[in-house]
């Protein structure tokens, strides 16, 4: 029996287990997936928890619900990969051999990387919403918060789901308005970028939205430390911003196992060919999702589009053919703007988010870089799609390659 | 897109003045771009520029925290060398693309 080993059973790893089990003959290929945790988190749902729209139970399910039959599942911490020997060592001393390895170990927040962030104000006045613990603690905090300076700070790039902090700001504006206390809450968005987003058209559109919603923007701020006693964040250049409640997007790092294996860059991301999705160093190792260093968003939509490329290229590699699929960095993000409305961006390595309609040119039903009720329904509906279609590796009516039709230049 | 002349060479740059072809870079070109940015380059500057060019050539992400940990320069000195928005200035002078193209 030949062995395909998948490390990480998050969005990317689970999709690939489902896809490859359908493609590889069961009497020839053993598929094993390893993860240390038994719970699957619907990470896009974390954003809704602080505002009481979702509870913890809305975003968790057992991972075991999503594995197909015929895939071996091992719940264990992974010690390291020995890429030269085609071995993976588990924490308890078990050695797994592989013919092909898929790394899908993701990335996670690392608040300890910023001085003073995970200190005495952590989860009393400083919160993240990228973990279920942080999101739930913040929901409780908001229930009785009297208002003051609400500061949203992105530590550095790259971080998961680049639009989520903006959505958080829009939701906060709507939340405190609906509670009749918006006049007591001053919202400030502090980012290392030069504007609300990176690419010109989306930055303009989202920057205008911040202004309309009376949210202050402080760009070019690279956080050095948090002063817990004076409740302020300080940047390397000396600029300071005071807060009563700080929402942090901490630095994101790849898994430590990548570092232990000597396979990552200095943020523990695995150097990966951005088109083929193969490791730049090892012919029988592929990387998918947030674990890769490819220059696109760290987001589930990217992992989903990449999975369709990777299933094809993995088969090419196994059958000794040249690669036939090429990933274009496609990302597609529904952005909540508050009050039951949303906007949508669709882009790739080479094309910035443009206005237009999606997925059907001229028809929509979703509008690109437009604020509409339909875009919000798209996001709400997505949770169902995620659990029932996407994780199970089923076909979706959206091309993995970004389409120019429907976009206006 | 536009073309600028640095050190006697015609160099293609984007709307924000970042070089499009990193291989056209030289110390002389860097010195002239730096002049436009109000920076006079020293050996220490070039040490940092070399580090940045290497990182970018390897496809790695640049962050101020990463530069602070690099052993080449600490963040405070980095700000003194390239005042204002150091990452943006330093990448422009290093002839590489702006460090935030990836989201």
Coordinates of C-alpha atoms in Angstrom, one line a residue, chain A residues 53-407:
Chain A
X53 CA -25.1 37.1 16.9
X54 CA -23.6 33.7 17.2
X55 CA -22.7 31.7 20.3
X56 CA -19.9 29.2 20.8
X57 CA -22.2 26.3 19.8
X58 CA -22.8 27.9 16.4
X59 CA -19.1 27.6 15.4
X60 CA -18.0 24.2 16.7
X61 CA -18.6 20.6 15.5
X62 CA -16.7 17.4 16.0
X63 CA -14.0 17.0 13.3
X64 CA -15.1 13.4 13.0
X65 CA -18.3 14.5 11.3
X66 CA -16.4 15.6 8.2
X67 CA -14.0 12.7 7.5
X68 CA -15.0 10.2 4.8
X69 CA -15.0 6.5 5.4
X70 CA -11.7 4.9 4.4
X71 CA -9.5 7.6 5.9
X72 CA -7.4 6.8 9.0
X73 CA -7.7 9.5 11.6
X74 CA -5.0 10.0 14.3
X75 CA -5.5 12.5 17.1
X76 CA -2.0 13.4 18.2
X77 CA 0.4 16.2 18.5
X78 CA 3.0 16.1 15.7
X79 CA 6.6 16.3 16.8
X80 CA 8.3 16.8 13.4
X81 CA 8.6 16.0 9.8
X82 CA 11.8 14.4 8.5
X83 CA 11.5 15.3 4.9
X84 CA 14.6 13.6 3.7
X85 CA 13.5 10.2 5.1
X86 CA 9.8 10.5 4.3
X87 CA 8.9 10.2 8.0
X88 CA 6.6 12.1 10.4
X89 CA 7.2 11.6 14.1
X90 CA 4.3 11.9 16.4
X91 CA 4.6 13.1 20.0
X92 CA 4.3 9.6 21.5
X93 CA 7.1 8.2 19.5
X94 CA 5.0 6.8 16.6
X95 CA 6.6 7.1 13.2
X96 CA 4.4 7.5 10.1
X97 CA 5.9 6.8 6.7
X98 CA 4.6 8.5 3.6
X99 CA 4.9 8.5 -0.2
X100 CA 3.3 11.9 -0.4
X101 CA 2.8 14.4 2.3
X102 CA 0.3 17.3 2.5
X103 CA 1.0 20.0 5.0
X104 CA -2.2 21.8 6.1
X105 CA -1.1 22.9 9.6
X106 CA -2.4 26.4 9.2
X107 CA -1.4 29.5 11.2
X108 CA -2.4 30.9 14.5
X109 CA -2.3 34.0 16.6
X110 CA 0.9 34.7 18.7
X111 CA 0.0 37.5 21.1
X112 CA 3.2 36.7 23.1
X113 CA 5.2 38.2 20.2
X114 CA 4.2 41.8 21.1
X115 CA 5.5 43.1 24.5
X116 CA 2.7 43.7 27.0
X117 CA -0.1 42.3 24.8
X118 CA -0.7 39.1 26.8
X119 CA -0.3 40.7 30.2
X120 CA -2.4 41.9 33.1
X121 CA -5.1 43.4 30.8
X122 CA -5.5 40.3 28.7
X123 CA -9.2 39.4 28.5
X124 CA -10.1 42.2 30.9
X125 CA -9.5 45.2 28.6
X126 CA -7.6 43.6 25.8
X127 CA -9.2 40.9 23.6
X128 CA -8.6 39.1 20.3
X129 CA -11.5 37.7 18.3
X130 CA -9.5 35.1 16.3
X131 CA -9.9 32.5 19.0
X132 CA -13.2 31.2 20.4
X133 CA -12.0 32.0 23.9
X134 CA -11.2 35.7 23.0
X135 CA -14.5 36.1 21.1
X136 CA -16.6 34.8 24.0
X137 CA -14.6 36.9 26.6
X138 CA -15.3 39.9 24.5
X139 CA -19.0 39.2 24.2
X140 CA -19.2 39.1 28.0
X141 CA -17.2 42.3 28.2
X142 CA -19.4 44.2 25.8
X143 CA -22.6 43.2 27.7
X144 CA -21.7 45.7 30.5
X145 CA -19.1 48.0 28.9
X146 CA -19.9 51.7 29.5
X147 CA -18.0 53.0 26.5
X148 CA -14.8 54.9 25.9
X149 CA -12.0 54.5 23.4
X150 CA -12.4 51.3 21.3
X151 CA -9.2 50.7 19.5
X152 CA -8.8 48.0 16.8
X153 CA -5.2 47.2 16.1
X154 CA -3.6 45.0 13.5
X155 CA -0.1 44.0 14.7
X156 CA 1.5 43.0 11.3
X157 CA 0.9 41.3 8.0
X158 CA 0.1 38.6 7.0
X159 CA -2.9 37.7 9.2
X160 CA -5.9 35.5 8.7
X161 CA -8.9 36.8 6.9
X162 CA -7.6 40.3 6.0
X163 CA -11.1 41.9 6.0
X164 CA -12.2 40.6 9.4
X165 CA -10.9 43.6 11.4
X166 CA -12.8 46.0 9.1
X167 CA -15.9 43.9 9.5
X168 CA -15.4 44.1 13.3
X169 CA -15.2 47.9 13.1
X170 CA -18.4 48.1 11.0
X171 CA -20.2 45.7 13.4
X172 CA -19.0 47.7 16.4
X173 CA -20.4 50.9 14.9
X174 CA -23.8 49.2 14.3
X175 CA -23.8 47.4 17.7
X176 CA -23.2 50.5 19.8
X177 CA -25.6 52.6 17.7
X178 CA -28.4 50.1 18.2
X179 CA -27.7 50.1 21.9
X180 CA -28.0 53.9 21.9
X181 CA -24.5 54.5 23.1
X182 CA -22.5 55.2 19.9
X183 CA -21.9 58.8 21.2
X184 CA -20.0 57.2 24.2
X185 CA -17.8 55.0 22.0
X186 CA -15.0 56.4 19.9
X187 CA -13.8 53.8 17.4
X188 CA -10.3 54.0 16.0
X189 CA -8.8 51.6 13.5
X190 CA -5.0 51.4 13.8
X191 CA -3.2 49.5 11.0
X192 CA 0.4 49.0 9.7
X193 CA -1.0 49.5 6.2
X194 CA -1.1 52.9 4.5
X195 CA -4.9 52.8 4.4
X196 CA -8.0 50.7 5.1
X197 CA -6.8 47.9 2.8
X198 CA -4.0 47.2 0.4
X199 CA -5.1 47.5 -3.1
X200 CA -6.2 51.0 -4.4
X201 CA -9.9 50.5 -5.3
X202 CA -10.9 48.4 -2.3
X203 CA -8.9 50.8 0.0
X204 CA -10.8 53.8 -1.4
X205 CA -14.2 52.0 -1.0
X206 CA -13.6 50.6 2.5
X207 CA -11.8 53.8 3.6
X208 CA -14.9 55.8 2.6
X209 CA -17.1 53.4 4.5
X210 CA -15.0 54.0 7.7
X211 CA -15.4 57.7 7.3
X212 CA -19.2 57.5 6.7
X213 CA -19.4 55.4 9.9
X214 CA -17.3 57.9 11.9
X215 CA -14.5 55.4 12.5
X216 CA -11.1 57.0 12.8
X217 CA -8.2 55.6 10.8
X218 CA -4.6 55.7 11.9
X219 CA -2.3 54.2 9.2
X220 CA 1.4 53.2 9.1
X221 CA 1.4 52.1 12.7
X222 CA 3.7 49.2 13.5
X223 CA 3.1 48.2 17.1
X224 CA 6.1 47.8 19.4
X225 CA 4.4 47.3 22.8
X226 CA 1.4 47.8 25.0
X227 CA 1.7 49.9 28.1
X228 CA -0.8 48.2 30.5
X229 CA -0.6 50.8 33.2
X230 CA -1.3 53.8 31.0
X231 CA -3.5 51.8 28.6
X232 CA -1.9 52.7 25.4
X233 CA -0.3 51.1 22.4
X234 CA 3.1 52.4 21.2
X235 CA 4.6 52.1 17.7
X236 CA 8.3 51.7 16.9
X237 CA 8.4 55.3 15.7
X238 CA 7.1 56.5 19.1
X239 CA 3.5 57.2 18.2
X240 CA 0.9 56.4 20.9
X241 CA -2.8 55.6 20.9
X242 CA -4.8 55.4 24.2
X243 CA -7.5 52.8 24.6
X244 CA -10.1 51.7 27.1
X245 CA -10.8 48.5 25.2
X246 CA -8.2 47.2 22.8
X247 CA -9.2 44.7 20.1
X248 CA -5.9 43.2 18.9
X249 CA -5.1 41.2 15.8
X250 CA -1.9 39.6 17.1
X251 CA 1.0 38.5 14.8
X252 CA 0.2 35.3 13.0
X253 CA 2.7 32.5 12.8
X254 CA 2.8 29.0 11.2
X255 CA 2.8 26.0 13.5
X256 CA 5.9 25.4 15.6
X257 CA 6.2 21.9 14.1
X258 CA 7.4 23.6 10.9
X259 CA 10.1 25.3 12.9
X260 CA 11.1 22.0 14.6
X261 CA 11.3 20.4 11.2
X262 CA 13.5 23.1 9.9
X263 CA 11.1 23.6 7.0
X264 CA 9.8 27.2 7.4
X265 CA 10.8 30.8 6.9
X266 CA 11.2 33.0 10.0
X267 CA 7.4 33.1 10.5
X268 CA 7.1 29.3 10.2
X269 CA 5.5 29.4 6.8
X270 CA 6.6 26.7 4.3
X271 CA 8.2 28.0 1.1
X272 CA 5.8 26.8 -1.6
X273 CA 5.5 27.2 -5.3
X274 CA 2.6 29.7 -5.7
X275 CA 1.3 28.1 -8.8
X276 CA 1.8 24.3 -8.4
X277 CA 1.5 24.3 -4.5
X278 CA 4.4 21.9 -4.2
X279 CA 7.1 22.5 -1.6
X280 CA 10.0 24.4 -3.1
X281 CA 12.4 21.9 -1.7
X282 CA 10.8 18.5 -1.6
X283 CA 9.2 16.8 -4.6
X284 CA 6.7 14.7 -2.7
X285 CA 5.5 17.4 -0.3
X286 CA 2.6 19.8 -1.1
X287 CA 1.4 22.6 1.1
X288 CA -2.2 24.0 1.2
X289 CA -4.0 26.8 3.2
X290 CA -2.5 29.2 5.7
X291 CA 0.6 27.0 6.2
X292 CA 2.1 28.0 2.8
X293 CA 4.0 31.2 2.2
X294 CA 2.2 32.0 -1.0
X295 CA 1.4 35.7 -1.5
X296 CA -2.4 35.7 -1.2
X297 CA -4.9 36.0 1.7
X298 CA -4.8 33.5 4.5
X299 CA -8.4 32.6 4.2
X300 CA -10.8 29.6 3.8
X301 CA -11.8 30.7 0.3
X302 CA -8.2 30.6 -0.8
X303 CA -7.8 27.1 0.6
X304 CA -11.0 26.1 -1.1
X305 CA -9.9 27.3 -4.6
X306 CA -6.4 25.9 -4.0
X307 CA -7.8 22.5 -3.1
X308 CA -9.2 22.2 -6.6
X309 CA -5.8 22.9 -8.1
X310 CA -4.0 20.7 -5.6
X311 CA -6.2 17.6 -6.2
X312 CA -5.3 17.8 -9.9
X313 CA -1.6 18.4 -9.4
X314 CA -1.2 15.7 -6.7
X315 CA -2.6 13.2 -9.2
X316 CA -0.2 14.5 -11.8
X317 CA 2.7 13.9 -9.4
X318 CA 1.5 10.5 -8.4
X319 CA 1.1 9.4 -12.1
X320 CA 4.4 11.0 -13.1
X321 CA 2.9 13.5 -15.5
X322 CA 3.7 17.3 -15.7
X323 CA 1.5 19.5 -13.6
X324 CA -1.7 20.5 -15.4
X325 CA -3.2 22.9 -12.9
X326 CA -1.9 26.3 -11.8
X327 CA -3.2 28.3 -8.9
X328 CA -3.9 32.0 -9.5
X329 CA -4.2 33.1 -5.8
X330 CA -8.0 33.5 -6.1
X331 CA -9.7 34.9 -3.0
X332 CA -13.3 35.7 -2.5
X333 CA -14.4 37.5 0.7
X334 CA -17.9 38.6 1.8
X335 CA -17.5 41.6 4.1
X336 CA -20.1 42.5 6.7
X337 CA -20.7 46.2 6.8
X338 CA -23.4 46.2 9.6
X339 CA -27.1 46.8 9.7
X340 CA -27.8 43.6 7.7
X341 CA -25.7 44.6 4.7
X342 CA -22.5 43.5 3.2
X343 CA -20.0 44.0 0.4
X344 CA -17.9 41.5 -1.6
X345 CA -14.4 41.4 -3.1
X346 CA -13.0 38.9 -5.6
X347 CA -9.3 39.0 -6.6
X348 CA -6.1 37.0 -7.2
X349 CA -2.3 37.4 -7.4
X350 CA -2.5 39.8 -10.3
X351 CA -5.9 41.4 -10.3
X352 CA -7.0 43.8 -7.5
X353 CA -10.6 43.7 -6.2
X354 CA -12.8 45.4 -8.9
X355 CA -16.4 46.5 -8.9
X356 CA -19.0 44.4 -10.8
X357 CA -21.3 41.5 -10.2
X358 CA -20.6 37.9 -9.0
X359 CA -20.7 35.0 -9.8
X360 CA -22.9 35.7 -12.9
X361 CA -21.8 38.6 -15.1
X362 CA -24.4 41.4 -15.1
X363 CA -26.8 39.3 -13.0
X364 CA -25.1 38.8 -9.7
X365 CA -26.9 38.2 -7.4
X366 CA -23.9 39.5 -5.5
X367 CA -22.4 43.0 -6.1
X368 CA -18.6 43.5 -6.0
X369 CA -17.4 46.5 -4.0
X370 CA -21.1 47.4 -3.4
X371 CA -23.0 47.5 -0.2
X372 CA -26.2 45.4 -0.4
X373 CA -28.5 43.3 1.7
X374 CA -27.9 40.3 -0.7
X375 CA -24.1 40.3 0.0
X376 CA -25.0 39.9 3.7
X377 CA -27.2 36.9 2.9
X378 CA -24.3 35.4 1.0
X379 CA -22.2 35.5 4.2
X380 CA -25.0 34.1 6.4
X381 CA -25.7 31.4 4.0
X382 CA -22.1 30.5 3.8
X383 CA -22.0 28.9 7.2
X384 CA -24.4 26.2 5.9
X385 CA -22.4 25.8 2.7
X386 CA -19.2 25.4 4.8
X387 CA -20.5 22.6 7.0
X388 CA -22.4 20.7 4.3
X389 CA -20.6 21.2 1.0
X390 CA -17.2 22.8 1.3
X391 CA -15.6 20.7 4.0
X392 CA -16.8 17.5 2.4
X393 CA -15.0 18.5 -0.8
X394 CA -18.1 18.7 -2.9
X395 CA -18.4 20.8 -6.1
X396 CA -19.4 24.4 -5.7
X397 CA -20.8 26.5 -8.6
X398 CA -17.9 28.9 -8.5
X399 CA -14.7 28.6 -10.6
X400 CA -11.5 28.0 -8.8
X401 CA -9.8 30.4 -11.3
X402 CA -10.8 34.0 -10.9
X403 CA -13.0 35.2 -13.7
X404 CA -12.8 38.7 -15.3
X405 CA -16.3 38.5 -16.8
X406 CA -18.6 40.6 -14.6
X407 CA -15.8 42.9 -13.5

